[in-house]
XYZ file of C-alpha atoms in Angstrom:
670
model
C -28.922 21.284 -53.129
C -32.164 19.953 -54.657
C -34.710 22.786 -54.781
C -37.432 20.584 -56.277
C -38.337 18.548 -53.194
C -41.962 17.697 -52.528
C -43.550 18.957 -49.330
C -44.782 16.470 -46.757
C -48.401 15.448 -47.119
C -49.162 16.128 -43.478
C -48.954 19.543 -41.837
C -45.360 20.379 -40.816
C -44.043 22.864 -38.259
C -41.372 24.922 -40.011
C -40.226 27.142 -37.135
C -37.751 29.743 -38.360
C -35.635 29.503 -35.240
C -36.043 26.093 -33.677
C -33.283 26.805 -31.166
C -33.852 30.544 -30.832
C -35.750 32.190 -28.015
C -36.364 35.198 -30.261
C -38.562 33.306 -32.774
C -42.239 34.316 -32.613
C -45.581 32.746 -33.262
C -46.338 34.675 -36.459
C -43.212 33.341 -38.156
C -44.089 29.795 -37.122
C -47.550 30.090 -38.581
C -46.219 31.518 -41.846
C -43.944 28.557 -42.433
C -46.514 25.850 -41.876
C -46.865 23.927 -45.112
C -50.233 23.783 -46.783
C -51.937 20.373 -46.404
C -52.627 18.568 -49.643
C -56.269 18.392 -50.588
C -55.255 15.943 -53.296
C -52.011 14.755 -54.882
C -50.403 17.173 -57.315
C -48.742 16.604 -60.643
C -45.011 17.259 -60.835
C -43.854 16.767 -64.425
C -40.708 14.775 -64.967
C -38.887 17.788 -66.431
C -39.422 19.671 -63.123
C -37.539 16.982 -61.158
C -34.155 18.690 -61.328
C -31.384 19.541 -58.904
C -29.453 22.813 -58.784
C -26.943 22.683 -61.651
C -23.284 22.225 -60.815
C -20.766 25.008 -61.399
C -19.572 23.306 -64.600
C -23.126 23.385 -66.063
C -23.693 27.122 -65.420
C -22.702 30.048 -67.640
C -19.331 31.598 -66.709
C -20.710 34.448 -64.563
C -23.176 32.183 -62.797
C -20.494 29.544 -62.252
C -18.283 32.090 -60.499
C -21.165 33.162 -58.272
C -21.994 29.537 -57.463
C -18.354 28.902 -56.618
C -18.345 31.857 -54.207
C -21.414 30.530 -52.433
C -20.477 26.867 -52.391
C -18.238 27.035 -49.296
C -21.020 28.519 -47.191
C -23.580 26.004 -48.513
C -21.247 23.071 -47.867
C -20.651 24.152 -44.286
C -24.375 24.137 -43.582
C -25.050 20.934 -45.527
C -22.369 19.063 -43.568
C -23.762 20.178 -40.233
C -27.341 19.292 -41.173
C -26.227 15.885 -42.408
C -24.499 15.277 -39.061
C -27.567 16.338 -37.106
C -29.757 14.098 -39.244
C -27.621 11.154 -38.136
C -28.158 11.936 -34.458
C -31.470 13.659 -33.843
C -30.480 14.514 -30.283
C -28.111 17.093 -31.764
C -31.141 19.153 -32.739
C -32.135 19.399 -29.078
C -28.783 20.605 -27.829
C -28.292 24.223 -26.805
C -25.282 26.418 -27.333
C -22.907 26.653 -24.372
C -20.438 29.573 -24.566
C -17.004 28.190 -25.357
C -14.485 29.510 -22.842
C -10.760 29.890 -23.364
C -9.958 26.934 -21.139
C -6.205 27.430 -21.518
C -6.497 30.461 -19.228
C -8.033 28.479 -16.344
C -6.169 26.870 -13.461
C -6.259 23.136 -12.828
C -8.753 23.694 -10.000
C -11.049 25.776 -12.227
C -10.863 23.215 -15.045
C -12.033 20.448 -12.700
C -14.879 22.675 -11.477
C -15.952 23.386 -15.077
C -15.827 19.684 -15.947
C -17.932 18.798 -12.910
C -20.513 21.465 -13.826
C -20.828 20.290 -17.454
C -21.036 16.593 -16.556
C -23.631 17.243 -13.850
C -25.873 19.749 -15.650
C -25.529 19.410 -19.440
C -26.461 16.839 -22.071
C -23.617 14.716 -23.423
C -23.621 16.135 -26.954
C -24.113 19.743 -25.889
C -21.038 19.553 -23.650
C -18.911 17.194 -25.760
C -16.690 19.783 -27.460
C -16.261 21.772 -24.238
C -15.269 18.697 -22.255
C -12.715 17.650 -24.855
C -11.184 21.153 -24.733
C -11.096 20.981 -20.939
C -9.406 17.586 -21.145
C -6.756 18.896 -23.532
C -5.972 21.923 -21.330
C -5.990 19.932 -18.087
C -3.709 17.152 -19.307
C -1.240 19.623 -20.822
C -0.950 21.569 -17.564
C -0.960 18.488 -15.348
C 1.756 16.793 -17.417
C 3.853 19.951 -17.123
C 3.309 19.994 -13.353
C 4.256 16.315 -13.144
C 7.505 16.947 -15.015
C 8.421 19.756 -12.616
C 7.663 17.617 -9.546
C 9.799 14.812 -10.955
C 12.698 17.196 -11.586
C 12.444 18.461 -8.001
C 12.380 14.875 -6.733
C 15.470 13.904 -8.730
C 17.277 17.023 -7.531
C 16.557 16.241 -3.872
C 16.943 12.456 -3.865
C 20.183 10.703 -4.683
C 18.930 7.204 -3.835
C 18.519 5.314 -7.157
C 16.233 2.760 -5.503
C 13.608 5.344 -4.551
C 10.942 5.747 -7.228
C 9.190 9.020 -8.015
C 5.544 9.129 -6.996
C 3.104 12.005 -7.107
C -0.608 11.887 -6.317
C -2.997 14.776 -6.793
C -6.632 14.920 -5.611
C -7.280 17.200 -8.599
C -6.264 14.443 -11.025
C -8.427 11.922 -9.194
C -11.460 14.230 -9.398
C -10.795 14.958 -13.062
C -10.602 11.238 -13.874
C -13.831 10.587 -11.945
C -15.896 13.213 -13.790
C -14.375 12.458 -17.200
C -15.168 8.759 -16.728
C -18.806 9.659 -16.063
C -18.882 11.696 -19.302
C -17.106 8.992 -21.334
C -19.483 6.271 -20.158
C -22.516 8.417 -20.983
C -21.101 9.254 -24.408
C -20.265 5.621 -25.210
C -23.723 4.489 -24.137
C -25.328 7.113 -26.375
C -23.288 6.304 -29.477
C -23.545 2.567 -28.976
C -27.326 2.846 -28.991
C -27.172 5.204 -31.975
C -24.975 2.918 -34.083
C -27.288 -0.006 -33.425
C -30.251 1.912 -34.858
C -28.579 3.662 -37.828
C -28.077 0.525 -39.901
C -31.630 -0.700 -39.313
C -33.113 2.705 -40.134
C -31.098 2.923 -43.355
C -32.320 -0.485 -44.463
C -35.929 0.522 -43.714
C -35.646 3.769 -45.717
C -34.061 2.015 -48.713
C -36.856 -0.557 -48.592
C -39.414 2.287 -48.625
C -37.724 3.760 -51.729
C -37.912 0.350 -53.442
C -41.622 0.131 -52.623
C -42.112 3.616 -54.133
C -40.638 2.370 -57.395
C -43.113 -0.487 -57.479
C -46.144 1.824 -57.021
C -46.106 2.744 -60.689
C -48.377 -0.143 -61.724
C -51.284 0.530 -64.146
C -52.975 -2.708 -63.088
C -53.590 -1.544 -59.491
C -56.652 0.328 -58.296
C -55.789 4.063 -57.937
C -57.339 4.297 -54.479
C -55.272 1.385 -53.203
C -52.185 2.903 -54.781
C -52.745 6.289 -53.096
C -53.389 4.595 -49.752
C -50.158 2.616 -50.133
C -48.317 5.843 -51.104
C -49.552 7.672 -47.997
C -48.570 4.728 -45.809
C -45.051 4.832 -47.279
C -44.738 8.562 -46.537
C -45.860 7.999 -42.945
C -43.364 5.162 -42.529
C -40.653 7.398 -44.002
C -41.492 10.148 -41.568
C -41.037 7.813 -38.594
C -38.094 5.780 -39.909
C -35.507 7.500 -37.665
C -31.925 8.778 -38.284
C -29.495 7.259 -40.791
C -25.701 7.631 -41.301
C -24.779 11.178 -42.278
C -22.771 10.069 -45.327
C -25.977 8.517 -46.770
C -28.280 11.373 -45.830
C -28.333 13.559 -48.947
C -28.348 10.623 -51.360
C -31.201 8.798 -49.627
C -33.330 11.932 -49.190
C -32.903 12.997 -52.813
C -33.605 9.488 -54.029
C -36.807 9.322 -51.986
C -38.069 12.688 -53.237
C -37.138 11.836 -56.811
C -39.431 8.794 -56.733
C -42.168 10.745 -54.933
C -42.147 13.270 -57.773
C -42.066 10.494 -60.347
C -45.157 9.089 -58.702
C -46.878 12.483 -58.962
C -45.919 12.647 -62.627
C -47.256 9.145 -63.231
C -50.619 10.068 -61.765
C -51.021 13.044 -64.182
C -52.516 15.196 -61.430
C -54.291 18.516 -61.814
C -51.832 21.265 -62.818
C -53.993 23.978 -61.210
C -53.679 22.294 -57.839
C -49.948 21.958 -58.417
C -49.614 25.674 -59.236
C -51.415 26.577 -56.013
C -48.983 24.412 -54.118
C -46.043 26.033 -55.959
C -47.384 29.433 -54.915
C -47.729 28.387 -51.298
C -44.185 26.995 -51.294
C -42.885 30.220 -52.841
C -44.491 32.289 -50.080
C -42.898 30.123 -47.432
C -39.451 30.394 -48.996
C -39.835 34.160 -49.370
C -40.559 34.358 -45.624
C -37.419 32.353 -44.963
C -35.439 34.804 -47.104
C -36.873 37.753 -45.134
C -35.816 36.048 -41.920
C -32.300 35.413 -43.241
C -32.043 39.123 -44.196
C -32.729 39.892 -40.522
C -30.173 37.322 -39.407
C -27.482 38.989 -41.509
C -27.792 41.997 -39.174
C -27.935 39.923 -35.978
C -25.207 40.925 -33.486
C -24.672 37.388 -32.230
C -23.135 35.867 -35.355
C -22.829 32.314 -34.033
C -26.431 32.281 -32.883
C -27.590 33.639 -36.254
C -25.563 31.048 -38.155
C -27.097 28.303 -36.054
C -30.590 29.482 -36.966
C -29.568 29.680 -40.627
C -28.721 25.968 -40.486
C -32.243 25.241 -39.269
C -33.719 27.330 -42.069
C -31.718 25.367 -44.632
C -33.077 22.150 -43.161
C -36.662 23.491 -43.390
C -36.047 24.691 -46.968
C -34.871 21.259 -48.017
C -36.963 18.866 -45.966
C -40.240 20.597 -45.154
C -41.044 22.869 -48.104
C -41.768 21.595 -51.563
C -40.676 22.962 -54.985
C -41.646 26.249 -56.606
C -42.423 27.007 -60.234
C -39.594 27.023 -62.744
C -39.847 30.790 -63.377
C -39.037 31.582 -59.701
C -36.809 28.641 -58.945
C -33.388 30.065 -59.839
C -34.171 33.565 -58.615
C -35.313 32.555 -55.122
C -32.566 29.975 -54.694
C -29.900 32.506 -55.725
C -31.247 34.999 -53.196
C -31.132 32.390 -50.500
C -27.624 31.249 -51.379
C -26.367 34.868 -51.685
C -27.698 35.671 -48.202
C -26.127 32.469 -46.948
C -22.776 33.643 -48.347
C -23.170 37.024 -46.610
C -23.768 35.267 -43.318
C -20.797 33.017 -43.993
C -18.605 36.024 -44.811
C -19.715 37.776 -41.629
C -18.811 34.675 -39.688
C -15.434 34.590 -41.403
C -14.839 38.221 -40.359
C -15.510 37.180 -36.781
C -13.097 34.281 -37.157
C -10.535 36.605 -38.704
C -10.875 38.934 -35.740
C -10.383 35.978 -33.434
C -7.331 34.968 -35.431
C -5.994 38.507 -35.016
C -6.498 38.252 -31.263
C -4.772 34.888 -31.316
C -1.815 36.474 -33.126
C -1.600 39.133 -30.398
C -1.752 36.416 -27.773
C 1.078 34.625 -29.541
C 3.300 37.698 -29.297
C 2.481 38.050 -25.599
C 3.365 34.423 -24.968
C 6.603 34.722 -26.930
C 7.586 37.709 -24.782
C 6.768 35.756 -21.608
C 8.851 32.810 -22.811
C 11.779 35.165 -23.530
C 11.612 36.567 -19.990
C 11.667 33.061 -18.509
C 14.648 32.209 -20.718
C 16.499 35.231 -19.329
C 15.720 34.191 -15.746
C 17.168 30.769 -16.588
C 20.578 32.439 -17.084
C 20.658 34.912 -14.163
C 22.932 33.390 -11.554
C 22.056 34.084 -7.899
C 23.818 32.670 -4.872
C 21.374 32.833 -1.986
C 18.192 30.987 -1.092
C 16.303 34.262 -0.563
C 17.327 35.444 -4.026
C 16.175 32.176 -5.571
C 12.812 32.572 -3.854
C 12.485 35.934 -5.599
C 13.383 34.323 -8.954
C 10.877 31.544 -8.415
C 8.197 34.113 -7.626
C 8.955 35.903 -10.899
C 8.624 32.668 -12.884
C 5.333 31.839 -11.160
C 3.997 35.280 -12.106
C 5.110 34.731 -15.726
C 3.531 31.283 -15.721
C 0.214 32.775 -14.594
C 0.496 35.465 -17.285
C 1.177 32.782 -19.924
C -1.936 30.813 -19.053
C -4.012 34.005 -18.895
C -2.859 35.284 -22.296
C -5.488 33.305 -24.219
C -5.441 31.093 -27.299
C -2.836 31.259 -30.047
C -3.220 30.108 -33.679
C -3.780 26.357 -33.727
C -0.904 25.727 -36.165
C 1.628 27.086 -33.636
C -0.140 26.082 -30.449
C 1.919 22.938 -29.833
C 5.162 24.688 -30.765
C 4.398 27.572 -28.366
C 3.475 25.204 -25.573
C 6.679 23.202 -26.061
C 8.757 26.397 -26.025
C 7.133 27.434 -22.770
C 7.747 24.025 -21.190
C 11.368 24.061 -22.340
C 11.946 27.542 -20.890
C 10.436 26.560 -17.526
C 12.350 23.279 -17.540
C 15.637 25.094 -18.203
C 14.915 27.486 -15.333
C 14.154 24.584 -13.010
C 17.339 22.793 -14.072
C 19.331 25.956 -13.402
C 17.625 26.384 -10.010
C 18.091 22.730 -9.082
C 21.804 22.976 -9.846
C 22.078 25.613 -7.099
C 20.182 23.472 -4.617
C 22.285 20.438 -5.511
C 25.320 22.464 -4.438
C 23.797 23.253 -1.058
C 22.499 19.702 -0.740
C 25.886 18.616 0.612
C 25.668 21.280 3.319
C 22.205 20.054 4.232
C 23.456 16.484 4.477
C 26.302 17.668 6.728
C 23.737 19.493 8.859
C 21.713 16.297 8.978
C 24.721 14.405 10.328
C 25.313 17.059 13.007
C 21.685 17.101 14.111
C 21.537 13.306 14.106
C 24.497 13.306 16.508
C 22.707 15.812 18.759
C 19.573 13.668 18.734
C 21.648 10.657 19.797
C 23.266 12.674 22.600
C 19.898 14.025 23.798
C 18.412 10.508 23.849
C 21.428 9.277 25.781
C 20.937 11.957 28.467
C 17.134 11.991 28.594
C 17.000 9.465 31.470
C 19.807 11.065 33.516
C 19.048 11.879 37.169
C 22.182 13.946 37.667
C 20.283 17.114 36.986
C 23.015 19.512 38.118
C 25.481 18.069 35.624
C 23.061 17.198 32.818
C 20.918 20.349 32.650
C 23.719 22.639 31.381
C 24.662 20.001 28.790
C 21.076 19.727 27.539
C 20.835 23.498 27.296
C 24.104 23.569 25.360
C 22.779 20.899 22.968
C 19.730 23.054 22.301
C 21.928 26.069 21.565
C 24.040 24.023 19.154
C 20.875 22.821 17.386
C 19.843 26.438 16.760
C 23.192 27.208 15.149
C 22.965 24.338 12.645
C 21.321 25.140 9.309
C 18.628 23.351 7.296
C 18.518 19.630 6.629
C 16.925 17.920 3.583
C 13.182 18.517 3.655
C 12.261 14.823 3.691
C 14.085 14.365 7.043
C 13.278 17.718 8.617
C 10.039 16.870 10.432
C 11.187 13.503 11.776
C 14.564 14.602 13.122
C 13.026 17.663 14.777
C 10.369 15.472 16.419
C 13.000 13.035 17.724
C 15.097 15.865 19.165
C 12.152 17.675 20.708
C 10.804 14.486 22.286
C 14.157 13.668 23.910
C 14.580 17.215 25.286
C 10.988 17.400 26.532
C 11.346 14.015 28.223
C 14.404 15.168 30.169
C 13.005 18.555 31.197
C 9.731 16.966 32.294
C 11.762 14.767 34.659
C 13.665 17.868 35.831
C 10.379 19.622 36.483
C 9.102 16.675 38.526
C 12.324 16.688 40.565
C 12.000 20.413 41.224
C 8.434 19.949 42.338
C 9.686 17.436 44.904
C 12.410 19.869 46.003
C 9.879 22.630 46.440
C 8.395 20.780 49.413
C 11.783 20.827 51.128
C 12.301 24.492 50.219
C 8.969 25.440 51.793
C 9.994 23.592 54.959
C 13.355 25.432 54.905
C 11.532 28.761 54.596
C 9.278 28.001 57.533
C 12.278 26.972 59.652
C 14.218 30.103 58.701
C 11.219 32.284 59.398
C 10.839 30.870 62.888
C 14.612 31.060 63.506
C 14.640 34.677 62.332
C 12.185 35.614 65.076
C 14.473 33.963 67.672
C 17.514 35.756 66.272
C 15.839 39.147 66.571
C 15.840 38.676 70.374
C 19.503 37.594 70.540
C 21.780 39.797 72.693
C 25.605 39.875 72.660
C 27.382 38.948 75.915
C 30.112 41.530 75.515
C 32.855 38.961 75.241
C 34.361 39.414 71.799
C 35.396 35.798 71.110
C 32.218 34.291 72.600
C 29.979 36.624 70.589
C 31.931 36.042 67.350
C 31.664 32.259 67.726
C 27.935 32.598 68.466
C 27.357 34.665 65.307
C 29.273 32.104 63.222
C 27.133 29.354 64.746
C 23.967 31.269 63.792
C 25.270 31.484 60.216
C 25.961 27.740 60.053
C 22.552 26.954 61.569
C 20.889 29.203 58.958
C 22.736 27.455 56.142
C 21.692 24.097 57.503
C 18.036 24.824 56.874
C 18.711 24.705 53.100
C 17.340 26.673 50.124
C 14.027 28.471 50.170
C 11.593 28.893 47.215
C 12.763 31.542 44.770
C 9.838 33.943 45.382
C 10.611 33.899 49.133
C 14.342 34.593 48.987
C 13.738 38.005 50.503
C 14.133 36.278 53.884
C 17.875 36.061 53.219
C 18.025 39.849 53.120
C 16.341 40.074 56.492
C 18.875 37.639 57.973
C 21.784 39.667 56.535
C 20.441 42.874 58.099
C 20.395 41.237 61.560
C 23.965 40.013 60.986
C 25.072 43.502 59.967
C 23.689 44.902 63.205
C 25.473 42.235 65.257
C 28.765 42.824 63.429
C 28.492 46.557 64.161
C 28.189 45.827 67.884
C 31.200 43.433 67.777
C 33.602 46.291 66.948
C 35.579 44.080 64.513
C 37.959 45.592 62.009
C 36.369 46.886 58.840
C 38.130 44.190 56.824
C 36.954 41.352 59.092
C 33.387 42.622 59.048
C 33.376 43.026 55.262
C 34.855 39.592 54.736
C 32.364 37.879 57.036
C 29.451 39.507 55.228
C 30.916 38.655 51.808
C 31.622 35.069 52.832
C 28.033 34.630 53.998
C 26.636 36.032 50.727
C 28.918 33.890 48.537
C 28.002 30.748 50.452
C 24.371 31.536 49.729
C 25.027 31.938 45.977
C 27.044 28.746 45.942
C 24.284 26.772 47.628
C 21.694 28.098 45.156
C 23.971 26.999 42.292
C 23.635 30.453 40.752
C 26.759 30.282 38.590
C 25.761 33.316 36.592
C 25.790 35.588 39.658
C 29.075 34.075 40.847
C 30.624 34.792 37.446
C 29.299 38.340 37.491
C 30.716 38.836 41.005
C 34.107 37.534 39.876
C 34.145 39.931 36.912
C 33.138 42.801 39.188
C 35.970 42.034 41.658
C 38.585 41.799 38.920
C 37.448 45.139 37.538
C 37.557 46.772 41.004
C 41.059 45.363 41.650
C 42.241 46.849 38.366
C 40.665 50.222 39.185
C 42.311 50.394 42.656
C 45.672 49.404 41.195
C 45.404 52.237 38.678
C 44.486 54.711 41.386
C 47.443 53.612 43.552
C 49.727 53.920 40.527
C 48.479 57.444 39.856
C 48.884 58.488 43.530
C 52.427 57.133 43.639
C 53.256 59.128 40.501
C 51.953 62.222 42.226
C 54.233 61.538 45.247
C 57.192 61.308 42.904
C 56.377 64.771 41.540
C 56.331 66.385 44.962
C 59.371 64.578 46.422
C 61.557 65.356 43.385
C 61.197 69.146 43.594
C 64.394 71.011 44.609
C 62.844 73.051 47.393
C 61.063 70.103 49.079
C 63.013 69.955 52.399
C 60.292 68.048 54.064
C 56.980 66.517 53.153
C 54.155 69.002 53.277
C 50.526 68.325 54.202
C 49.536 67.450 50.619
C 52.170 64.727 50.433
C 51.103 63.301 53.764
C 47.475 63.231 52.609
C 48.446 61.401 49.438
C 50.458 58.801 51.373
C 47.498 58.257 53.706
C 45.246 57.826 50.674
C 47.636 55.268 49.156
C 47.557 53.238 52.379
C 43.734 53.192 52.397
C 43.679 52.075 48.742
C 46.115 49.266 49.466
C 43.956 48.131 52.363
C 40.921 48.161 50.063
C 42.932 46.302 47.440
C 43.671 43.534 49.949
C 39.957 43.179 50.674
C 39.081 42.899 46.932
C 41.825 40.337 46.420
C 40.669 38.279 49.392
C 37.113 38.273 48.042
C 38.353 37.176 44.590
C 40.326 34.373 46.216
C 37.203 33.158 48.038
C 35.154 33.060 44.782
C 37.885 31.138 42.966
C 38.015 28.628 45.810
C 34.203 28.247 45.623
C 34.290 27.591 41.845
C 37.061 25.044 42.259
C 34.980 23.184 44.802
């Protein structure tokens, strides 16, 4: 770095921390360069640059070599910022570990940066977001494609996947890209012109050394050139150091040519020394700054001020002050390297975490399970490991791609293993699809039927069969269920309409039965057995002729049966005849109401009662055998007679149960 650069003729603001909120007014005032009262003489032998490492003594060369890395890092950054002056106005945005964010969070971060930050301030962050987003989205796309191929056997069906997240990402990144391209296009247009203008200014400086010209005109021309230089604008960064040094070399040559007052020059040297000493004091403070990145950023600004805004110092202080500055720069660089080393250590820990996660996924890709519920548990484990992988943080850049590929391979192997299981059950799902398709066809065939008595049980049976059939392929599930549900609902809506029509008739039947019941309460038997029995049977037939009543009003049937019971009691019929008449009346009622469930229950009840009576008769007959086979039994005693009487009653009861069962069977056959 050239330490013998002339200060600017005009007053310059040399703020110690151009980007730092902590800089204060006193420091700014200290670094303001002293205005020239008159040009100063800079002898030709003072126009030197810092010697290279090869030109220094051995010890000094080693020291220079140690410092050179830090100096180069700052020089490169300042050269870049000189090319694009808008870089000086950018502010530091904390760099997040974008690999740990979800796709949704990455899009939100991109939107925030594009909407609220300058292009160059956000450029590095947006490129990191893009890298993380595309890596994760590509991985997601691969998984969706594998799932599609596992579920679809049709070779003519192409895989398609659309994500609103990707659309939003593309929208915001396009806004950023257009803004960036516009900025750099404008910049490139100006750089070439500015470079040509600055080189032309240097050429004019060379021509100023002309003894034939009036000194006042020469000085006026010189000051005009410096003003033009100041306003010439940015130039390409690869030309920056060369052009600046060339310009200052000819400025100093001009001072030397004018043979200016050495006392004035020494005063200027002293002023420049004080400014550079203040910079050194500030750098000593920066070495102890907790925020290393912020301190390093300010150090870059101080290097720019040292080079561009402050002129040379006397030869006796030149090496000493420059060495102090470069040594402090190395300390700051070393401190920054310690921070980077710590980050690299954290990245190494993250790498081990990610390797462990990958190993766990690889194990899950070999654990065979045979049930859907178990696979759901496995999938949940992999999702948790996936989240842990993305949350683990950055790994060393040289193994980042390898680690990412290992993770993708492990997840892909798990998905392949999982899909193999679901391919096996795919056949079952296709069989289920065929069964449900057949049920849909049957339901559609019956949905217009008006034979409700015959069709309703069939439709209910179809619904029961549907429940027993397992899953169908997901792509058909919603449609086939809708078709089936629509057909069933259509039929049962028609059934409901028909029942609503029947309800009018049932209400009329209830009203008729209610009125008839009042008449029947006043009925008196004539005393003639046959006449009264025929009259009761006629009442029963008349009652049946009214038809069914609404379900909530069926209590009227009980009232009718009570009146019949009273009439049967007065008829003095046999117990069997009375029982059978009552039973026949009740069964006719169940038959008319089409209550097959109650008829079936009655049939089961009768069969059970018949079996019970048979067992009791068998037991009683065994008991008779015991008494009649004794040696001393000359005649049947009272116990035997009681048992025989009991057997006869049971047989009579048995005949009644059998007759009732016969009636039910005849009803069901009808």
